[in-house]
Amino acid sequence: MRRVLLTALLLALASPLWADDLRTLNWQELIPKDAPPQVPQMTPMHDMSQLGDALSEGGAASLQQFPSAPVVKEMDGQNVKIPGYIVPLDVTEEGRVTEFLLVPYFGACIHVPPPPSNQIIHVNTELGVLLDALYQPFWVEGPLKVEHSSSELAEVGYQLAADKIYPYELPAN
């Protein structure tokens, strides 16, 4: 009996080591190594009176540089963790963002032209993120799909169904 309990305890402690196939990504890993260089234009939009025009049909998405940038097909189906900023697409009546674009830098798609499509992840989640918290970066975890989609803001190269979303913190040294 004692041996069974010890074995069960060891398995319980060790199982996260082999069960956790979560891959931490950086944004550069979403660009194929042989892809031509992509230097996004990050000129801010200071004249907010033009925001309505930018968000209208033919607006921001048409300003996007590299709207059909190449993707890394090997990423399809991988369970990933990636940090980024949230650009809301759908907000519940309770003020929770349940559909959004995850982007590598603050202001992308709103204050500056959208990044290349392989630098945007379309995320759906039942969890939701409070609208008031969107000024900070978040970690987003879940299965990644290599799949193109369009939104009113940008063309997107990847999809993710978020299992976890939590504030980004710098790793402790």
PDB file of C-alpha atoms in Angstrom:
ATOM      1  CA  MET A   1       0.000   0.000   0.000  1.00  0.00           C
ATOM      2  CA  ARG A   2       2.801   2.357   0.890  1.00  0.00           C
ATOM      3  CA  ARG A   3       4.484   1.712  -2.487  1.00  0.00           C
ATOM      4  CA  VAL A   4       1.197   2.504  -4.303  1.00  0.00           C
ATOM      5  CA  LEU A   5       0.825   5.807  -2.440  1.00  0.00           C
ATOM      6  CA  LEU A   6       4.443   6.748  -3.144  1.00  0.00           C
ATOM      7  CA  THR A   7       4.047   5.901  -6.835  1.00  0.00           C
ATOM      8  CA  ALA A   8       0.812   7.905  -7.036  1.00  0.00           C
ATOM      9  CA  LEU A   9       2.485  10.879  -5.361  1.00  0.00           C
ATOM     10  CA  LEU A  10       5.452  10.752  -7.734  1.00  0.00           C
ATOM     11  CA  LEU A  11       3.155  10.527 -10.750  1.00  0.00           C
ATOM     12  CA  ALA A  12       1.092  13.476  -9.515  1.00  0.00           C
ATOM     13  CA  LEU A  13       4.204  15.599  -9.087  1.00  0.00           C
ATOM     14  CA  ALA A  14       5.808  14.543 -12.355  1.00  0.00           C
ATOM     15  CA  SER A  15       2.738  14.586 -14.612  1.00  0.00           C
ATOM     16  CA  PRO A  16       2.850  18.353 -15.227  1.00  0.00           C
ATOM     17  CA  LEU A  17       6.360  17.871 -16.595  1.00  0.00           C
ATOM     18  CA  TRP A  18       5.249  15.691 -19.490  1.00  0.00           C
ATOM     19  CA  ALA A  19       1.630  16.880 -19.772  1.00  0.00           C
ATOM     20  CA  ASP A  20       2.563  20.527 -20.153  1.00  0.00           C
ATOM     21  CA  ASP A  21       3.295  20.897 -23.851  1.00  0.00           C
ATOM     22  CA  LEU A  22       2.806  24.657 -23.641  1.00  0.00           C
ATOM     23  CA  ARG A  23       5.235  26.500 -25.913  1.00  0.00           C
ATOM     24  CA  THR A  24       6.146  30.076 -24.994  1.00  0.00           C
ATOM     25  CA  LEU A  25       6.373  32.112 -28.199  1.00  0.00           C
ATOM     26  CA  ASN A  26       7.828  35.435 -29.139  1.00  0.00           C
ATOM     27  CA  TRP A  27       6.337  37.325 -32.064  1.00  0.00           C
ATOM     28  CA  GLN A  28       9.327  36.734 -34.363  1.00  0.00           C
ATOM     29  CA  GLU A  29       8.597  32.990 -34.280  1.00  0.00           C
ATOM     30  CA  LEU A  30       5.346  33.663 -36.173  1.00  0.00           C
ATOM     31  CA  ILE A  31       7.329  34.901 -39.190  1.00  0.00           C
ATOM     32  CA  PRO A  32       8.890  32.227 -41.445  1.00  0.00           C
ATOM     33  CA  LYS A  33      12.688  32.332 -41.379  1.00  0.00           C
ATOM     34  CA  ASP A  34      12.823  32.666 -45.190  1.00  0.00           C
ATOM     35  CA  ALA A  35      10.195  35.443 -45.343  1.00  0.00           C
ATOM     36  CA  PRO A  36      11.207  38.779 -46.859  1.00  0.00           C
ATOM     37  CA  PRO A  37      11.911  41.475 -44.250  1.00  0.00           C
ATOM     38  CA  GLN A  38       8.809  43.190 -42.883  1.00  0.00           C
ATOM     39  CA  VAL A  39       9.263  46.579 -41.299  1.00  0.00           C
ATOM     40  CA  PRO A  40       5.869  47.775 -40.105  1.00  0.00           C
ATOM     41  CA  GLN A  41       5.120  51.477 -40.328  1.00  0.00           C
ATOM     42  CA  MET A  42       4.467  52.597 -36.778  1.00  0.00           C
ATOM     43  CA  THR A  43       3.587  56.230 -37.434  1.00  0.00           C
ATOM     44  CA  PRO A  44       0.958  57.178 -34.867  1.00  0.00           C
ATOM     45  CA  MET A  45      -2.372  58.679 -35.842  1.00  0.00           C
ATOM     46  CA  HIS A  46      -2.483  61.903 -33.857  1.00  0.00           C
ATOM     47  CA  ASP A  47      -5.466  63.440 -35.590  1.00  0.00           C
ATOM     48  CA  MET A  48      -8.240  61.488 -33.878  1.00  0.00           C
ATOM     49  CA  SER A  49     -10.824  63.203 -36.100  1.00  0.00           C
ATOM     50  CA  GLN A  50      -9.627  60.757 -38.791  1.00  0.00           C
ATOM     51  CA  LEU A  51     -10.280  57.699 -36.612  1.00  0.00           C
ATOM     52  CA  GLY A  52     -13.803  57.241 -37.981  1.00  0.00           C
ATOM     53  CA  ASP A  53     -12.420  57.202 -41.530  1.00  0.00           C
ATOM     54  CA  ALA A  54      -9.697  54.740 -40.549  1.00  0.00           C
ATOM     55  CA  LEU A  55     -12.224  52.338 -39.020  1.00  0.00           C
ATOM     56  CA  SER A  56     -14.689  52.557 -41.891  1.00  0.00           C
ATOM     57  CA  GLU A  57     -14.801  49.976 -44.673  1.00  0.00           C
ATOM     58  CA  GLY A  58     -11.663  50.344 -46.749  1.00  0.00           C
ATOM     59  CA  GLY A  59     -10.025  52.115 -43.820  1.00  0.00           C
ATOM     60  CA  ALA A  60      -7.509  50.572 -41.430  1.00  0.00           C
ATOM     61  CA  ALA A  61      -7.334  47.167 -43.112  1.00  0.00           C
ATOM     62  CA  SER A  62      -6.489  48.822 -46.413  1.00  0.00           C
ATOM     63  CA  LEU A  63      -3.701  50.773 -44.662  1.00  0.00           C
ATOM     64  CA  GLN A  64      -2.224  47.538 -43.312  1.00  0.00           C
ATOM     65  CA  GLN A  65       1.198  46.741 -44.623  1.00  0.00           C
ATOM     66  CA  PHE A  66       1.667  43.071 -45.543  1.00  0.00           C
ATOM     67  CA  PRO A  67      -2.022  42.034 -45.207  1.00  0.00           C
ATOM     68  CA  SER A  68      -1.191  38.534 -46.491  1.00  0.00           C
ATOM     69  CA  ALA A  69       2.226  38.016 -44.888  1.00  0.00           C
ATOM     70  CA  PRO A  70       3.495  34.415 -44.852  1.00  0.00           C
ATOM     71  CA  VAL A  71       2.787  32.306 -41.765  1.00  0.00           C
ATOM     72  CA  VAL A  72       4.613  29.424 -40.070  1.00  0.00           C
ATOM     73  CA  LYS A  73       2.450  26.423 -40.959  1.00  0.00           C
ATOM     74  CA  GLU A  74       4.199  24.235 -38.342  1.00  0.00           C
ATOM     75  CA  MET A  75       2.568  26.347 -35.611  1.00  0.00           C
ATOM     76  CA  ASP A  76      -0.845  24.877 -36.474  1.00  0.00           C
ATOM     77  CA  GLY A  77      -2.267  22.933 -33.542  1.00  0.00           C
ATOM     78  CA  GLN A  78       0.446  23.883 -31.045  1.00  0.00           C
ATOM     79  CA  ASN A  79      -0.521  24.842 -27.516  1.00  0.00           C
ATOM     80  CA  VAL A  80       1.112  28.246 -27.038  1.00  0.00           C
ATOM     81  CA  LYS A  81       1.639  31.082 -24.589  1.00  0.00           C
ATOM     82  CA  ILE A  82       2.342  34.529 -26.069  1.00  0.00           C
ATOM     83  CA  PRO A  83       2.362  38.048 -24.627  1.00  0.00           C
ATOM     84  CA  GLY A  84       0.652  40.934 -26.349  1.00  0.00           C
ATOM     85  CA  TYR A  85      -1.815  43.784 -26.289  1.00  0.00           C
ATOM     86  CA  ILE A  86      -5.556  43.409 -26.749  1.00  0.00           C
ATOM     87  CA  VAL A  87      -7.501  45.244 -29.445  1.00  0.00           C
ATOM     88  CA  PRO A  88     -11.194  44.581 -28.669  1.00  0.00           C
ATOM     89  CA  LEU A  89     -13.605  43.332 -31.318  1.00  0.00           C
ATOM     90  CA  ASP A  90     -16.546  42.191 -29.152  1.00  0.00           C
ATOM     91  CA  VAL A  91     -17.500  43.402 -25.683  1.00  0.00           C
ATOM     92  CA  THR A  92     -20.263  41.917 -23.519  1.00  0.00           C
ATOM     93  CA  GLU A  93     -22.856  44.039 -21.713  1.00  0.00           C
ATOM     94  CA  GLU A  94     -20.830  43.413 -18.535  1.00  0.00           C
ATOM     95  CA  GLY A  95     -17.780  45.102 -20.109  1.00  0.00           C
ATOM     96  CA  ARG A  96     -15.763  41.941 -20.833  1.00  0.00           C
ATOM     97  CA  VAL A  97     -13.865  41.584 -24.110  1.00  0.00           C
ATOM     98  CA  THR A  98     -14.547  38.085 -25.496  1.00  0.00           C
ATOM     99  CA  GLU A  99     -13.190  38.511 -29.018  1.00  0.00           C
ATOM    100  CA  PHE A 100     -10.064  40.484 -29.798  1.00  0.00           C
ATOM    101  CA  LEU A 101      -6.921  40.870 -31.843  1.00  0.00           C
ATOM    102  CA  LEU A 102      -3.695  40.154 -29.976  1.00  0.00           C
ATOM    103  CA  VAL A 103      -0.880  42.371 -31.253  1.00  0.00           C
ATOM    104  CA  PRO A 104       2.801  42.772 -30.323  1.00  0.00           C
ATOM    105  CA  TYR A 105       2.766  46.471 -29.399  1.00  0.00           C
ATOM    106  CA  PHE A 106       0.416  48.980 -27.818  1.00  0.00           C
ATOM    107  CA  GLY A 107      -1.809  50.969 -30.166  1.00  0.00           C
ATOM    108  CA  ALA A 108      -1.568  48.614 -33.135  1.00  0.00           C
ATOM    109  CA  CYS A 109      -4.691  48.724 -35.340  1.00  0.00           C
ATOM    110  CA  ILE A 110      -6.010  51.859 -33.610  1.00  0.00           C
ATOM    111  CA  HIS A 111      -3.299  54.514 -33.223  1.00  0.00           C
ATOM    112  CA  VAL A 112      -0.881  53.107 -35.815  1.00  0.00           C
ATOM    113  CA  PRO A 113      -1.455  51.031 -38.967  1.00  0.00           C
ATOM    114  CA  PRO A 114      -1.989  47.314 -38.294  1.00  0.00           C
ATOM    115  CA  PRO A 115       1.120  45.134 -38.198  1.00  0.00           C
ATOM    116  CA  PRO A 116       1.622  42.432 -40.855  1.00  0.00           C
ATOM    117  CA  SER A 117      -1.035  39.712 -40.769  1.00  0.00           C
ATOM    118  CA  ASN A 118       1.467  37.200 -39.340  1.00  0.00           C
ATOM    119  CA  GLN A 119       1.890  39.499 -36.334  1.00  0.00           C
ATOM    120  CA  ILE A 120      -1.794  39.472 -35.375  1.00  0.00           C
ATOM    121  CA  ILE A 121      -3.706  36.683 -33.631  1.00  0.00           C
ATOM    122  CA  HIS A 122      -7.511  36.629 -33.646  1.00  0.00           C
ATOM    123  CA  VAL A 123      -8.554  35.400 -30.170  1.00  0.00           C
ATOM    124  CA  ASN A 124     -11.896  34.113 -28.938  1.00  0.00           C
ATOM    125  CA  THR A 125     -12.505  33.376 -25.280  1.00  0.00           C
ATOM    126  CA  GLU A 126     -15.374  32.656 -22.956  1.00  0.00           C
ATOM    127  CA  LEU A 127     -13.293  34.074 -20.093  1.00  0.00           C
ATOM    128  CA  GLY A 128     -13.254  37.645 -21.273  1.00  0.00           C
ATOM    129  CA  VAL A 129     -10.995  40.462 -20.153  1.00  0.00           C
ATOM    130  CA  LEU A 130     -12.321  43.570 -18.442  1.00  0.00           C
ATOM    131  CA  LEU A 131     -12.398  46.462 -20.870  1.00  0.00           C
ATOM    132  CA  ASP A 132     -10.837  48.734 -18.223  1.00  0.00           C
ATOM    133  CA  ALA A 133      -7.679  46.554 -18.072  1.00  0.00           C
ATOM    134  CA  LEU A 134      -6.678  46.782 -21.741  1.00  0.00           C
ATOM    135  CA  TYR A 135      -3.912  49.347 -21.260  1.00  0.00           C
ATOM    136  CA  GLN A 136      -1.547  46.605 -20.069  1.00  0.00           C
ATOM    137  CA  PRO A 137      -0.085  43.587 -21.885  1.00  0.00           C
ATOM    138  CA  PHE A 138      -1.431  40.075 -21.245  1.00  0.00           C
ATOM    139  CA  TRP A 139      -0.255  36.492 -21.583  1.00  0.00           C
ATOM    140  CA  VAL A 140      -2.674  34.473 -23.691  1.00  0.00           C
ATOM    141  CA  GLU A 141      -2.580  30.659 -23.696  1.00  0.00           C
ATOM    142  CA  GLY A 142      -4.342  28.150 -25.916  1.00  0.00           C
ATOM    143  CA  PRO A 143      -4.220  26.133 -29.122  1.00  0.00           C
ATOM    144  CA  LEU A 144      -2.962  28.121 -32.119  1.00  0.00           C
ATOM    145  CA  LYS A 145      -4.431  27.655 -35.586  1.00  0.00           C
ATOM    146  CA  VAL A 146      -2.807  28.843 -38.773  1.00  0.00           C
ATOM    147  CA  GLU A 147      -5.869  30.335 -40.399  1.00  0.00           C
ATOM    148  CA  HIS A 148      -6.455  33.609 -42.217  1.00  0.00           C
ATOM    149  CA  SER A 149      -9.368  35.830 -41.235  1.00  0.00           C
ATOM    150  CA  SER A 150     -10.502  39.397 -41.718  1.00  0.00           C
ATOM    151  CA  SER A 151     -11.889  41.864 -39.244  1.00  0.00           C
ATOM    152  CA  GLU A 152     -12.934  45.475 -39.622  1.00  0.00           C
ATOM    153  CA  LEU A 153      -9.470  46.449 -38.348  1.00  0.00           C
ATOM    154  CA  ALA A 154      -7.012  44.110 -40.069  1.00  0.00           C
ATOM    155  CA  GLU A 155      -6.206  40.926 -41.940  1.00  0.00           C
ATOM    156  CA  VAL A 156      -5.056  38.179 -39.558  1.00  0.00           C
ATOM    157  CA  GLY A 157      -2.842  35.106 -40.063  1.00  0.00           C
ATOM    158  CA  TYR A 158      -3.484  33.150 -36.855  1.00  0.00           C
ATOM    159  CA  GLN A 159      -6.430  32.139 -34.633  1.00  0.00           C
ATOM    160  CA  LEU A 160      -6.410  31.143 -30.964  1.00  0.00           C
ATOM    161  CA  ALA A 161      -9.095  29.859 -28.586  1.00  0.00           C
ATOM    162  CA  ALA A 162      -7.844  31.193 -25.247  1.00  0.00           C
ATOM    163  CA  ASP A 163      -7.757  28.810 -22.284  1.00  0.00           C
ATOM    164  CA  LYS A 164      -6.041  31.360 -20.028  1.00  0.00           C
ATOM    165  CA  ILE A 165      -5.538  35.135 -20.102  1.00  0.00           C
ATOM    166  CA  TYR A 166      -3.606  36.922 -17.370  1.00  0.00           C
ATOM    167  CA  PRO A 167      -1.533  40.095 -16.956  1.00  0.00           C
ATOM    168  CA  TYR A 168       1.989  40.018 -18.335  1.00  0.00           C
ATOM    169  CA  GLU A 169       4.800  40.366 -15.833  1.00  0.00           C
ATOM    170  CA  LEU A 170       8.493  40.488 -16.544  1.00  0.00           C
ATOM    171  CA  PRO A 171      10.293  37.317 -15.467  1.00  0.00           C
ATOM    172  CA  ALA A 172      12.157  37.642 -12.166  1.00  0.00           C
ATOM    173  CA  ASN A 173      15.946  37.549 -12.518  1.00  0.00           C
TER     174      ASN A 173
END
